[in-house]
PDB file of C-alpha atoms in Angstrom:
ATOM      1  CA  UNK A   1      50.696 -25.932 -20.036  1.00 61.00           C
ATOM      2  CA  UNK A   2      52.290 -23.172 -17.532  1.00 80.00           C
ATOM      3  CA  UNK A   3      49.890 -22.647 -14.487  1.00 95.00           C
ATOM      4  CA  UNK A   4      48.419 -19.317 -13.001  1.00 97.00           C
ATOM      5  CA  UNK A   5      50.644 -20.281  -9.719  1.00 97.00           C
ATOM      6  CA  UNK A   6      53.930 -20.477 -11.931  1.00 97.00           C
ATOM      7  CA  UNK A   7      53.332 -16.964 -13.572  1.00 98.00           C
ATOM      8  CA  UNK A   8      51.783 -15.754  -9.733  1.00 98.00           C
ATOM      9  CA  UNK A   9      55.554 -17.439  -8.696  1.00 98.00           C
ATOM     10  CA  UNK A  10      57.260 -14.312 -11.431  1.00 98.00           C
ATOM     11  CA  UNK A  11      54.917 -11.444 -10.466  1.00 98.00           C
ATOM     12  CA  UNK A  12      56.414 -12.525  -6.951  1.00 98.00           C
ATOM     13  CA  UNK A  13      59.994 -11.801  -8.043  1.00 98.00           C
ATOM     14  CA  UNK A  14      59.373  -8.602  -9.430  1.00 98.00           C
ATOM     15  CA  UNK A  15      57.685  -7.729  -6.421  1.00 98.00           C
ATOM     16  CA  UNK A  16      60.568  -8.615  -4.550  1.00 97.00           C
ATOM     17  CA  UNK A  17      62.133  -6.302  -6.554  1.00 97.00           C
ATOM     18  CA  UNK A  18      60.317  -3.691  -5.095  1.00 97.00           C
ATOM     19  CA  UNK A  19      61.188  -4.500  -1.394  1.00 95.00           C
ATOM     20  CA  UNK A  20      64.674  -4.395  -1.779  1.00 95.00           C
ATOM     21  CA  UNK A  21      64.040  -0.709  -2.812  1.00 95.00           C
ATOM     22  CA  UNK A  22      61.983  -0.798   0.331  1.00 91.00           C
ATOM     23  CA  UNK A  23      59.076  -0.126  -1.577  1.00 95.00           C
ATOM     24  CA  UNK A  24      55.483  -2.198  -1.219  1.00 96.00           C
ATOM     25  CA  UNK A  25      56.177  -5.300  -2.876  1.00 97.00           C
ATOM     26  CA  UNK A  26      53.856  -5.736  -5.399  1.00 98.00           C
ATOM     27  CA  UNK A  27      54.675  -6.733  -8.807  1.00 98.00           C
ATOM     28  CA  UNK A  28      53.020  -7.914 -12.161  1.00 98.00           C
ATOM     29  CA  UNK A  29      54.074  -9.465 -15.363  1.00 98.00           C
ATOM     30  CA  UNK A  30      52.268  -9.633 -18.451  1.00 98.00           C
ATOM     31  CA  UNK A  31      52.198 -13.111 -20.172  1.00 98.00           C
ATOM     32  CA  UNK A  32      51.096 -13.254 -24.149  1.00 98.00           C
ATOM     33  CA  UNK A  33      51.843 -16.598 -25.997  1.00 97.00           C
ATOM     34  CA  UNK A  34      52.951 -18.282 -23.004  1.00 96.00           C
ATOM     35  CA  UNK A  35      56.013 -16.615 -22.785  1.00 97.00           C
ATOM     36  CA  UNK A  36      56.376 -13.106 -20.474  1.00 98.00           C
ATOM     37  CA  UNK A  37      56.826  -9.673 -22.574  1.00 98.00           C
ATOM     38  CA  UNK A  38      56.420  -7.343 -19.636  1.00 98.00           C
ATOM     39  CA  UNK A  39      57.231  -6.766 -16.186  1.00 98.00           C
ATOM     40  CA  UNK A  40      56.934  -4.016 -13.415  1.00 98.00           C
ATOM     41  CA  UNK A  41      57.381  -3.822  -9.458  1.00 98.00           C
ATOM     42  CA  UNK A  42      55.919  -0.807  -7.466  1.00 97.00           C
ATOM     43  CA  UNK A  43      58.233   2.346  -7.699  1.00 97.00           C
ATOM     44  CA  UNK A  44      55.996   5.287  -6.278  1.00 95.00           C
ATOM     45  CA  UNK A  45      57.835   5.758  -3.346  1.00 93.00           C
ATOM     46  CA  UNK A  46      61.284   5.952  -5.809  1.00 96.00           C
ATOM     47  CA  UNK A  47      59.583   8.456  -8.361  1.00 96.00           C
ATOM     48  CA  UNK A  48      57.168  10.201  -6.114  1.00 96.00           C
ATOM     49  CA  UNK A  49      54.595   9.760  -8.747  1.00 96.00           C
ATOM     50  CA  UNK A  50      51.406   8.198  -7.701  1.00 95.00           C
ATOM     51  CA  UNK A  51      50.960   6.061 -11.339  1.00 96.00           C
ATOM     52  CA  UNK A  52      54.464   4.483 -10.921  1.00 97.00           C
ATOM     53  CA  UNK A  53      52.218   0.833  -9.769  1.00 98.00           C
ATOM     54  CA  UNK A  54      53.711  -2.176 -11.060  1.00 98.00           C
ATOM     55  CA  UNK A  55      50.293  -2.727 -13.206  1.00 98.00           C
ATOM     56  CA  UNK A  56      51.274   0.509 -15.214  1.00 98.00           C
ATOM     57  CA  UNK A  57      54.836  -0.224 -15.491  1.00 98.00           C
ATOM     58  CA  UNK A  58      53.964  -3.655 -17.231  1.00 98.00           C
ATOM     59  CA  UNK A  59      51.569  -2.681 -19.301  1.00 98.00           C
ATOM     60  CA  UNK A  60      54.032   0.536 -20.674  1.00 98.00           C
ATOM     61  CA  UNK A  61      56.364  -2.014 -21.208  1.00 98.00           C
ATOM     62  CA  UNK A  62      54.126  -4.288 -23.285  1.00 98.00           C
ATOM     63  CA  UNK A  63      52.850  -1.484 -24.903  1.00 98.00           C
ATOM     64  CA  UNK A  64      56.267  -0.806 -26.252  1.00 98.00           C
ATOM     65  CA  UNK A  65      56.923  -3.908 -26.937  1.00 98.00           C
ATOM     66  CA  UNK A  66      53.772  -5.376 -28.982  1.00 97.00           C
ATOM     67  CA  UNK A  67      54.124  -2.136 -31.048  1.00 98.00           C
ATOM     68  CA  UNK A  68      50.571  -1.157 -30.136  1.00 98.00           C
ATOM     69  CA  UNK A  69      48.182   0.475 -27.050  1.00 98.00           C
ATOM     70  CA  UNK A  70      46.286  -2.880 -27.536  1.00 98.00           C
ATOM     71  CA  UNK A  71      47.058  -5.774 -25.070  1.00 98.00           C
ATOM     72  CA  UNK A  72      44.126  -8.050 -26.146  1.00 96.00           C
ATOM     73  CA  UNK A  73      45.844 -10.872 -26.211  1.00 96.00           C
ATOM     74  CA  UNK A  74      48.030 -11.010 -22.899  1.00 98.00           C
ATOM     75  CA  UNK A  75      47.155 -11.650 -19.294  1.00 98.00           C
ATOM     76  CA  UNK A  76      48.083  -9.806 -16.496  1.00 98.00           C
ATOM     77  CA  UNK A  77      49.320 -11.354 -13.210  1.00 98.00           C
ATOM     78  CA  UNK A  78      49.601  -9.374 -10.006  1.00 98.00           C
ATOM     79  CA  UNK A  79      50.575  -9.895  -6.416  1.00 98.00           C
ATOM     80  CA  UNK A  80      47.462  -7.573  -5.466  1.00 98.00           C
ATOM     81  CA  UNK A  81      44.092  -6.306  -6.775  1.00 98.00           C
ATOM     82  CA  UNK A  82      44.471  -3.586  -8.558  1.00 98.00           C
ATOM     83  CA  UNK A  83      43.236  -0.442  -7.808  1.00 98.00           C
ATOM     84  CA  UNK A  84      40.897   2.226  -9.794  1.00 97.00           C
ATOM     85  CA  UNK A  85      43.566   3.565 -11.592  1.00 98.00           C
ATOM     86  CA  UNK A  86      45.280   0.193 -12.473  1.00 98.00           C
ATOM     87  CA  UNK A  87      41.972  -1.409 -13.341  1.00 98.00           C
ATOM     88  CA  UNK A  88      40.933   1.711 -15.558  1.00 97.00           C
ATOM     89  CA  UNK A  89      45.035   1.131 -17.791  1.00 98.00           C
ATOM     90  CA  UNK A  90      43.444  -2.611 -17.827  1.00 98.00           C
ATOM     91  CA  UNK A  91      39.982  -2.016 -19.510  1.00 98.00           C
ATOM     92  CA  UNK A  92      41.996   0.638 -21.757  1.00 97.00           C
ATOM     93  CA  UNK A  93      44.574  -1.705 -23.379  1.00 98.00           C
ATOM     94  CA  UNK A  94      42.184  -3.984 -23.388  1.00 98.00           C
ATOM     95  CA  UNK A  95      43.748  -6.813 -21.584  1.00 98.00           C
ATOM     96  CA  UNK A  96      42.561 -10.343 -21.638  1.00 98.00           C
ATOM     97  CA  UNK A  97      42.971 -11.654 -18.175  1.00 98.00           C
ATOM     98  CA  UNK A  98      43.810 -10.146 -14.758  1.00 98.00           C
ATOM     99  CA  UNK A  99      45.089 -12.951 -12.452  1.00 98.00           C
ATOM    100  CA  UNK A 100      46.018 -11.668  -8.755  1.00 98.00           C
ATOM    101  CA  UNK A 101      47.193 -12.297  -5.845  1.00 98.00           C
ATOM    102  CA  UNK A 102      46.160 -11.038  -2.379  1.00 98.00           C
ATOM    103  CA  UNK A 103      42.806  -9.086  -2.543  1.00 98.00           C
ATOM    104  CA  UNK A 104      42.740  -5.622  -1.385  1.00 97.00           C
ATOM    105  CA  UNK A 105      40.540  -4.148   1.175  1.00 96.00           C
ATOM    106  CA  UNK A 106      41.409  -0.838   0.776  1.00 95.00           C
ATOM    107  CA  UNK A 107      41.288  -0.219  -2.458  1.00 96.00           C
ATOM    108  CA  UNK A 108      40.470  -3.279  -4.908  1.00 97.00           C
ATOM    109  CA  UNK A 109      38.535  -2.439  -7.892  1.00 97.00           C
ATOM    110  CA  UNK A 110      38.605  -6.174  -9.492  1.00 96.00           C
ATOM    111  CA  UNK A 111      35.875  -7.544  -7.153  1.00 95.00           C
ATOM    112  CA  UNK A 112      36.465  -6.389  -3.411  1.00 96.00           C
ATOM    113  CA  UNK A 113      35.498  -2.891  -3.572  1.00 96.00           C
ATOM    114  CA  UNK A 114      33.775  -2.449  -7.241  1.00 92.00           C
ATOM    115  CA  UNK A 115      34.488  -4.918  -9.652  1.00 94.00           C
ATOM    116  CA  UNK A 116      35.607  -2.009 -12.694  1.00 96.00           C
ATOM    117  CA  UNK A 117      37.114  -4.932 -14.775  1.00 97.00           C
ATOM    118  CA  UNK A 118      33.515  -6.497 -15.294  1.00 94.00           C
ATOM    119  CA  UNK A 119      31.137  -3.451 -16.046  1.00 94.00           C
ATOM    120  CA  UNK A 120      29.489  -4.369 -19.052  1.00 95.00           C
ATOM    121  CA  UNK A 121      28.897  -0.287 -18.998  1.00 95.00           C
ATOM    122  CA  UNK A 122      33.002  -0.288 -20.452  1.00 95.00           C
ATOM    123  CA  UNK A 123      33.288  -1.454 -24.032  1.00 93.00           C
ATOM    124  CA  UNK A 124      35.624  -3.941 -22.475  1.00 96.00           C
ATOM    125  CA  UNK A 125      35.649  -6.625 -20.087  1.00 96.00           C
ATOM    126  CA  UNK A 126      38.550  -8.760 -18.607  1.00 97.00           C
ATOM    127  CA  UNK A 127      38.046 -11.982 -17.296  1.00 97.00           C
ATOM    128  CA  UNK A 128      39.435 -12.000 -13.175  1.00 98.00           C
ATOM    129  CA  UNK A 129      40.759 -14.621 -11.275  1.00 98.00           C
ATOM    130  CA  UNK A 130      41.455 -13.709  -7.919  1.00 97.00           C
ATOM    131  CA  UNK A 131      43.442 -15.435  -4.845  1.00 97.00           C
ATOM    132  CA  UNK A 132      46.378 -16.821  -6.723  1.00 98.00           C
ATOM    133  CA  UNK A 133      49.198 -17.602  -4.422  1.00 97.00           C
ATOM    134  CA  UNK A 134      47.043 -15.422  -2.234  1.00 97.00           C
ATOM    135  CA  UNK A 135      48.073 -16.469   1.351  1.00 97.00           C
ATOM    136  CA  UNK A 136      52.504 -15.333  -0.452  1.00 97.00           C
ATOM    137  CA  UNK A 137      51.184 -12.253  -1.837  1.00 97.00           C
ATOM    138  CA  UNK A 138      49.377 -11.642   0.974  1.00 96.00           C
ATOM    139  CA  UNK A 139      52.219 -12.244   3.359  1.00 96.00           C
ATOM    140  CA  UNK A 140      54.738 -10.569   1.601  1.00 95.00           C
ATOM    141  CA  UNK A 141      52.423  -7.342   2.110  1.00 95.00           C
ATOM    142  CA  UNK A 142      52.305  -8.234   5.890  1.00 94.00           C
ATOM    143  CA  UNK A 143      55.316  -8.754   6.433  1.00 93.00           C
ATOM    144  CA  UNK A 144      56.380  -5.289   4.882  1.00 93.00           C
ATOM    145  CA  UNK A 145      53.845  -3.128   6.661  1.00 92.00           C
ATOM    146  CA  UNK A 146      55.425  -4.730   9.865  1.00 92.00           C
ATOM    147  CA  UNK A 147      58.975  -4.236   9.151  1.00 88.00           C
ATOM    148  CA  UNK A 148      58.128  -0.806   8.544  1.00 84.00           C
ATOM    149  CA  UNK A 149      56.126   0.425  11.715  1.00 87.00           C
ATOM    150  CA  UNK A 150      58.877  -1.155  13.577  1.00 87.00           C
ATOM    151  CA  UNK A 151      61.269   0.780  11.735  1.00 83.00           C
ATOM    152  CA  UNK A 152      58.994   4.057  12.456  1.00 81.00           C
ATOM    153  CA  UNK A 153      59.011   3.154  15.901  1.00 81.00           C
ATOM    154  CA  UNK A 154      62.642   2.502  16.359  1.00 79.00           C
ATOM    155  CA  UNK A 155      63.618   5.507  14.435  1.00 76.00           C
ATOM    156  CA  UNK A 156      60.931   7.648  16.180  1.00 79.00           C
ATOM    157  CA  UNK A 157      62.169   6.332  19.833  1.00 78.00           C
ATOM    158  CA  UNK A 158      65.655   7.208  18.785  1.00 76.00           C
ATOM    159  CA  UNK A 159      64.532  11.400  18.085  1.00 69.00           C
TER     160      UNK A 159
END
C-alpha cells in the first residue's frame, strides 16, 4: 500500500513546479484508486487571479476528468493547509481526505485557524491529516519567502 509520505513526496513536485515560475511553492495532487488523476501547483501570481491555488487547479482537473463535480472518492494531498476558499472547493466536491503538509498560521482553515473541513454544520465532512512531510513543505515555504526579501532588498538597494 502507497503511503501519505509517498503521495506528500508528488504534491512536492508540483509544488516545485510552482517555484520555478517563482511562484509560492505549494502544490496538491488528487489520488482516487491509488493511482493520481489530478494535479495543480500555485499560479496566482502567473494569472493574477486570486483562485488560481493549487487545491483548485486539482480539483478542476479531477473534475474533468471523473466526468462529475463529485470527488467522493479521492484524497487530496497538499504541501499546505488550505485556506477558506480551498477548504470551501473541498467540502463542495465532496472530497474524501485532505492530507497536508506544513500548517498555516495565517490562514489555515483545516484545523489551525477554523477547522471548515470538520463542521458537522456542512452536509459534508472530510477526514484531515495534517503534518505530512511537514518539516519539506514547510521548508520549501521558508526557503522561498527568503529568497525573495533578499531579492526585494537587492533590487530595492540597486534603485
Amino acid at each position: 500500500m502507497t503511503t501519505d509520505a509517498y503521495w506528500m513526496e508528488q504534491a512536492i513536485k508540483e509544488a516545485k513546479r510552482a517555484e520555478l515560475l517563482e511562484e509560492v511553492p505549494i502544490g496538491a495532487i488528487i489520488v482516487k484508486d491509488g493511482e493520481i488523476i489530478a494535479s495543480g501547483y500555485n499560479l496566482r501570481e502567473t494569472t493574477q487571479q486570486a483562485q488560481s491555488h493549487a487545491e483548485m487547479h486539482a480539483i478542476q482537473s479531477a473534475n474533468e476528468k471523473v466526468g462529475s463535480w463529485r470527488l467522493e472518492d479521492c484524497d487530496l494531498y497538499v504541501t499546505l493547509e488550505p485556506c477558506p476558499m480551498c477548504a470551501g472547493a473541498i467540502i463542495q466536491s465532496r472530497i474524501r481526505r485532505v492530507i497536508f503538509g506544513a500548517y498555516d498560521p495565517k490562514a489555515g482553515c483545516a484545523g489551525t485557524l477554523y477547522n471548515l473541513l470538520d463542521d458537522s454544520r456542512f452536509n459534508h465532512q472530510t477526514e484531515v491529516i495534517g503534518g505530512v512531510m511537514q518539516d519539506e513543505c514547510g521548508g520549501m515555504l521558508t526557503s522561498f519567502f527568503r529568497d525573495l526579501r533578499k531579492r526585494k532588498a537587492a533590487k530595492n538597494s540597486r534603485d
